[in-house]
Short mmCIF file of C-alpha atoms in Angstrom, two decimals:
data_model
loop_
_atom_site.label_atom_id
_atom_site.label_comp_id
_atom_site.label_asym_id
_atom_site.label_seq_id
_atom_site.Cartn_x
_atom_site.Cartn_y
_atom_site.Cartn_z
CA MET A 1 108.19 76.65 121.04
CA ASN A 2 109.29 76.17 117.45
CA THR A 3 108.72 79.12 115.13
CA PRO A 4 106.46 78.19 112.18
CA ARG A 5 108.23 78.24 108.83
CA TYR A 6 106.54 79.86 105.87
CA LEU A 7 108.22 78.44 102.82
CA LEU A 8 108.03 79.56 99.22
CA TYR A 9 110.90 77.28 98.11
CA PRO A 10 108.83 74.05 97.79
CA LEU A 11 106.36 76.00 95.66
CA PHE A 12 108.70 76.41 92.67
CA ALA A 13 106.40 74.21 90.62
CA ALA A 14 103.09 75.24 92.15
CA LEU A 15 103.54 78.97 92.69
CA LEU A 16 106.75 80.45 91.31
CA LEU A 17 107.09 78.54 88.06
CA PRO A 18 104.08 80.13 86.34
CA ALA A 19 106.19 83.28 85.97
CA VAL A 20 109.70 81.79 86.06
CA ALA A 21 109.32 78.63 84.00
CA THR A 22 112.53 76.77 83.25
CA ALA A 23 113.11 77.27 79.57
CA ALA A 24 113.88 74.42 77.21
CA PRO A 25 117.25 74.37 75.39
CA PRO A 26 117.66 77.03 72.69
CA ALA A 27 117.80 74.28 70.08
CA ALA A 28 114.15 73.41 70.74
CA LYS A 29 111.93 73.52 67.70
CA ALA A 30 110.54 76.98 66.99
CA LYS A 31 106.87 77.48 67.70
CA THR A 32 104.74 78.41 64.74
CA GLY A 33 101.95 80.92 64.46
CA THR A 34 101.38 83.90 66.70
CA ALA A 35 99.96 82.16 69.77
CA LEU A 36 101.44 83.65 72.93
CA PRO A 37 103.00 81.40 75.58
CA SER A 38 101.39 81.50 79.03
CA ASP A 39 104.52 83.35 80.12
CA PRO A 40 107.22 84.85 77.87
CA VAL A 41 110.04 82.93 79.52
CA ASP A 42 108.28 79.66 78.68
CA ASP A 43 109.63 80.12 75.14
CA PRO A 44 113.44 79.72 74.86
CA LEU A 45 113.47 81.63 71.59
CA MET A 46 111.96 84.68 73.27
CA ILE A 47 114.87 84.70 75.70
CA SER A 48 117.45 83.98 73.02
CA ALA A 49 116.15 86.95 71.04
CA GLY A 50 116.99 89.31 73.89
CA PHE A 51 113.64 89.50 75.70
CA LEU A 52 115.26 89.51 79.14
CA ASN A 53 117.42 92.54 78.28
CA GLY A 54 114.29 94.66 78.56
CA HIS A 55 112.90 92.79 81.58
CA PRO A 56 115.47 92.91 84.39
CA ASP A 57 112.75 91.87 86.85
CA LEU A 58 112.44 88.47 85.18
CA ARG A 59 116.13 88.20 84.28
CA PHE A 60 117.41 88.61 87.82
CA ARG A 61 114.60 86.48 89.27
CA MET A 62 115.55 83.63 86.93
CA LEU A 63 119.19 83.98 87.98
CA GLY A 64 118.12 83.86 91.62
CA MET A 65 116.13 80.70 90.97
CA GLU A 66 119.12 79.14 89.22
CA LYS A 67 121.32 79.89 92.22
CA MET A 68 118.74 78.34 94.55
CA ARG A 69 118.66 75.19 92.43
CA GLY A 70 122.47 75.22 92.42
CA ASN A 71 122.58 75.34 96.23
CA ASP A 72 124.05 78.84 96.35
CA PRO A 73 121.48 80.71 98.47
CA THR A 74 123.84 83.60 99.23
CA ALA A 75 124.09 84.47 95.53
CA ALA A 76 120.35 83.82 95.12
CA PHE A 77 119.58 86.30 97.89
CA ALA A 78 121.53 89.01 96.04
CA PHE A 79 119.81 88.29 92.72
CA PHE A 80 116.34 88.37 94.29
CA GLN A 81 117.13 91.77 95.78
CA ARG A 82 118.26 92.99 92.37
CA ALA A 83 115.04 91.72 90.75
CA GLY A 84 113.09 93.43 93.53
CA PHE A 85 114.86 96.66 92.62
CA TYR A 86 112.87 96.43 89.38
CA SER A 87 109.53 95.97 91.13
CA ASP A 88 109.39 92.15 91.05
CA LYS A 89 107.06 91.18 93.87
CA VAL A 90 107.88 87.48 93.73
CA SER A 91 111.56 88.18 94.29
CA GLN A 92 110.75 90.57 97.13
CA ALA A 93 108.79 87.76 98.77
CA MET A 94 111.73 85.41 98.32
CA VAL A 95 114.01 87.94 100.03
CA ALA A 96 111.53 88.03 102.92
CA GLU A 97 111.43 84.24 103.21
CA MET A 98 115.21 83.96 103.18
CA LEU A 99 115.54 86.59 105.89
CA TRP A 100 112.84 84.91 107.97
CA ASN A 101 114.42 81.47 107.74
CA GLY A 102 118.10 82.48 107.62
CA THR A 103 118.69 81.04 104.16
CA GLY A 104 121.69 82.61 102.45
CA THR A 105 121.64 85.44 104.98
CA PRO A 106 121.40 85.82 108.79
CA VAL A 107 117.92 85.59 110.30
CA ASN A 108 116.30 89.02 110.61
CA ARG A 109 112.58 88.64 111.23
CA ALA A 110 111.87 92.36 111.46
CA LEU A 111 113.50 93.02 108.10
CA ALA A 112 111.78 89.93 106.69
CA TYR A 113 108.43 91.46 107.59
CA ALA A 114 109.35 94.73 105.87
CA TRP A 115 110.16 92.86 102.67
CA MET A 116 106.98 90.77 102.81
CA ASP A 117 104.95 93.92 103.46
CA LEU A 118 106.58 95.28 100.31
CA ALA A 119 105.81 92.09 98.34
CA ALA A 120 102.16 92.48 99.36
CA GLU A 121 102.10 96.12 98.20
CA ARG A 122 99.75 95.35 95.30
CA GLY A 123 97.46 93.19 97.39
CA TYR A 124 98.54 89.79 96.04
CA LYS A 125 96.62 87.36 98.22
CA GLY A 126 99.37 84.85 98.94
CA PHE A 127 101.83 87.54 99.99
CA VAL A 128 99.22 89.38 102.08
CA GLU A 129 98.61 86.15 103.99
CA LEU A 130 102.32 85.61 104.57
CA ARG A 131 102.71 89.22 105.69
CA GLU A 132 100.00 88.79 108.32
CA ARG A 133 101.51 85.54 109.58
CA TYR A 134 104.88 87.22 109.92
CA TRP A 135 103.36 90.09 111.87
CA ALA A 136 101.53 87.75 114.25
CA ASN A 137 104.81 86.01 115.10
CA LEU A 138 106.85 89.15 115.80
CA SER A 139 107.41 90.49 119.28
CA ALA A 140 106.36 94.07 120.02
CA ALA A 141 109.99 95.17 119.72
CA GLU A 142 110.37 93.37 116.38
CA GLN A 143 107.17 94.95 115.11
CA ALA A 144 108.47 98.42 115.94
CA GLN A 145 111.79 97.59 114.27
CA ALA A 146 109.99 96.25 111.17
CA VAL A 147 108.02 99.47 110.72
CA SER A 148 111.11 101.61 111.24
CA GLU A 149 113.40 99.65 108.90
CA GLY A 150 110.61 99.26 106.38
CA GLU A 151 110.74 102.95 105.51
CA ALA A 152 114.17 102.60 103.88
CA ILE A 153 113.07 99.43 102.08
CA TYR A 154 109.98 101.12 100.64
CA ALA A 155 111.92 104.23 99.64
CA ARG A 156 114.33 102.16 97.56
CA PHE A 157 112.26 99.14 96.43
CA GLY A 158 108.61 100.25 96.61
CA ASP A 159 106.63 100.49 93.38
CA GLU A 160 106.83 104.27 93.27
CA ALA A 161 110.60 103.97 93.01
CA ALA A 162 111.01 100.62 91.27
CA ALA A 163 108.26 100.70 88.63
CA PRO A 164 109.76 103.70 86.78
CA ARG A 165 113.08 101.83 86.53
CA LEU A 166 111.39 98.82 84.96
CA ASN A 167 109.33 101.00 82.64
CA GLN A 168 112.49 102.72 81.43
CA ALA A 169 114.26 99.40 80.83
CA MET A 170 111.36 98.04 78.78
CA ARG A 171 111.01 101.17 76.69
CA ARG A 172 114.75 101.49 76.12
CA GLU A 173 115.09 97.89 74.90
CA GLN A 174 112.00 98.07 72.70
CA HIS A 175 113.30 101.25 71.13
CA ARG A 176 116.70 99.67 70.58
CA LEU A 177 115.17 96.62 68.91
CA THR A 178 112.65 98.41 66.72
CA GLY A 179 114.39 101.73 66.07
CA SER A 180 111.13 103.53 66.70
CA ARG A 181 109.68 105.31 69.69
CA THR A 182 106.27 103.96 68.73
CA GLY A 183 107.39 100.36 69.19
CA PHE A 184 106.82 97.38 66.91
CA ALA A 185 105.04 97.91 63.62
CA GLY A 186 104.75 95.63 60.65
CA ASN A 187 104.78 91.91 60.03
CA VAL A 188 108.41 91.00 60.66
CA LYS A 189 110.25 87.87 61.70
CA ILE A 190 113.00 87.85 64.33
CA LEU A 191 115.87 85.54 63.43
CA VAL A 192 117.58 83.77 66.34
CA PRO A 193 120.99 82.12 65.73
CA GLY A 194 121.16 78.72 67.35
CA PRO A 195 123.73 75.97 67.89
CA ASN A 196 125.64 74.65 64.87
CA GLY A 197 124.62 77.60 62.74
CA VAL A 198 120.91 76.77 62.82
CA VAL A 199 118.75 79.88 62.60
CA GLU A 200 115.21 79.87 63.99
CA GLN A 201 112.60 82.58 63.93
CA ILE A 202 109.97 84.19 66.11
CA ASP A 203 106.94 85.98 64.82
CA GLY A 204 107.46 89.64 65.67
CA SER A 205 103.86 90.11 66.76
CA LYS A 206 104.43 87.59 69.55
CA PHE A 207 107.76 89.00 70.72
CA TYR A 208 106.43 92.58 70.73
CA ASP A 209 103.01 91.82 72.17
CA GLN A 210 102.08 94.92 74.16
CA ARG A 211 101.35 93.04 77.35
CA TYR A 212 105.10 92.44 77.54
CA TRP A 213 106.27 95.95 76.65
CA ASP A 214 103.61 98.49 77.57
CA PRO A 215 104.24 99.27 81.29
CA ASP A 216 100.55 99.47 82.21
CA LYS A 217 99.62 96.31 80.33
CA TYR A 218 102.66 94.50 81.70
CA ARG A 219 101.57 95.37 85.25
CA GLN A 220 98.05 94.14 84.49
CA TYR A 221 99.51 90.93 83.11
CA GLN A 222 101.61 90.39 86.25
CA ASP A 223 98.59 91.12 88.44
CA SER A 224 96.54 88.52 86.55
CA ILE A 225 99.10 85.87 87.52
CA TRP A 226 99.79 86.78 91.13
CA MET A 227 96.66 88.41 92.55
CA THR A 228 94.89 85.28 93.80
CA PRO A 229 97.35 82.39 94.48
CA ARG A 230 97.39 81.42 98.15
CA VAL A 231 100.42 80.31 100.13
CA GLY A 232 99.97 77.58 102.73
CA ARG A 233 101.50 77.38 106.19
CA VAL A 234 104.05 74.59 106.44
CA ASP A 235 104.56 72.97 109.84
CA VAL A 236 105.90 69.57 110.83
CA GLY A 237 103.20 67.09 109.90
CA THR A 238 100.59 69.70 108.96
CA VAL A 239 99.68 71.87 106.02
CA SER A 240 96.89 74.40 106.40
CA THR A 241 95.89 77.86 105.31
CA VAL A 242 95.35 80.74 107.69
CA PRO A 243 92.63 83.27 106.82
CA VAL A 244 93.60 86.93 106.76
CA THR A 245 91.55 89.27 108.91
CA GLY A 246 91.70 92.94 109.77
CA ASP A 247 93.44 95.75 107.95
CA ARG A 248 95.46 94.49 104.95
CA SER A 249 97.07 97.82 104.09
CA THR A 250 100.77 98.42 104.68
CA ARG A 251 101.94 99.26 108.17
CA ILE A 252 104.95 101.14 106.82
CA PRO A 253 104.59 104.95 106.78
CA GLU A 254 104.59 106.67 103.39
CA VAL A 255 108.06 107.69 102.26
CA LYS A 256 109.60 109.64 99.40
CA PRO A 257 110.60 107.22 96.62
CA GLN A 258 114.28 107.04 95.74
CA VAL A 259 114.06 106.33 92.01
CA ASP A 260 117.79 107.02 91.59
CA ALA A 261 118.87 104.77 94.47
CA SER A 262 121.88 102.52 93.90
CA GLU A 263 121.14 99.14 92.35
CA PRO A 264 122.07 96.00 94.35
CA GLN A 265 125.22 94.43 92.99
CA THR A 266 125.53 90.82 91.84
CA GLU A 267 127.83 88.79 89.66
CA GLU A 268 126.94 89.33 86.01
CA LEU A 269 125.46 86.17 84.54
CA GLN A 270 122.96 85.13 81.91
CA PRO A 271 120.22 82.61 82.74
CA ASP A 272 121.23 79.04 81.86
CA LEU A 273 118.65 78.06 79.28
CA ASP A 274 119.85 74.46 79.29
CA GLY A 275 119.12 74.14 82.99
CA LYS A 276 122.59 72.73 83.64
#
């Protein structure tokens, strides 16, 4: 019997792109006014101004997506793990899918479940559904292995360990940019050098909007994007959704968070804003 495949990869446009949109070239015309983009990485000037320096979750996820588009799944797998180290649930789900399907890494269905359980930690509907499908397709031995190995995954990558790292990165970068512990204040313009000496500007109130820099508001913003999207089951010739029933809470025992755990290592790159 063929094992069903649960794929996030074809959903780049339908599911992943809302939070990892491919940015236009930096030379794109600057947006006027203070209207916020649907997602900060939709605006190339936001990225050019250093936005991703304070958001390693998005930075490493974008690099992982670039590697997937460039047919380098092994490098993508490493970048998604690094984004997951900063509490990025989408990247944690991608790690799970790659482990489940053996993309860029050997197949390990028990470990894949542990990662998808982690991705569903906040109750995001699509990831909860995938978690339950994984569980239903594991043998009893694999289920026991998933619970056991999941403890180390949660200790290192769970929100209790990962969220403080992201919070620190956001606060450190905001402080560096503004020179104030209280964050952005005042009506300022951020100048962004572009190609051929062209300088463009971003309204500071957009760049420093608190939903991007306040840890609680940033979490609420992420939740607003990912709480309800569903992920369909993909089989040969069929596409359907499977309802989730029963207990949706994690099956992994509570563990002590390792906030100071070592960060996954990857090659150091910047996202390619030209999409080349």
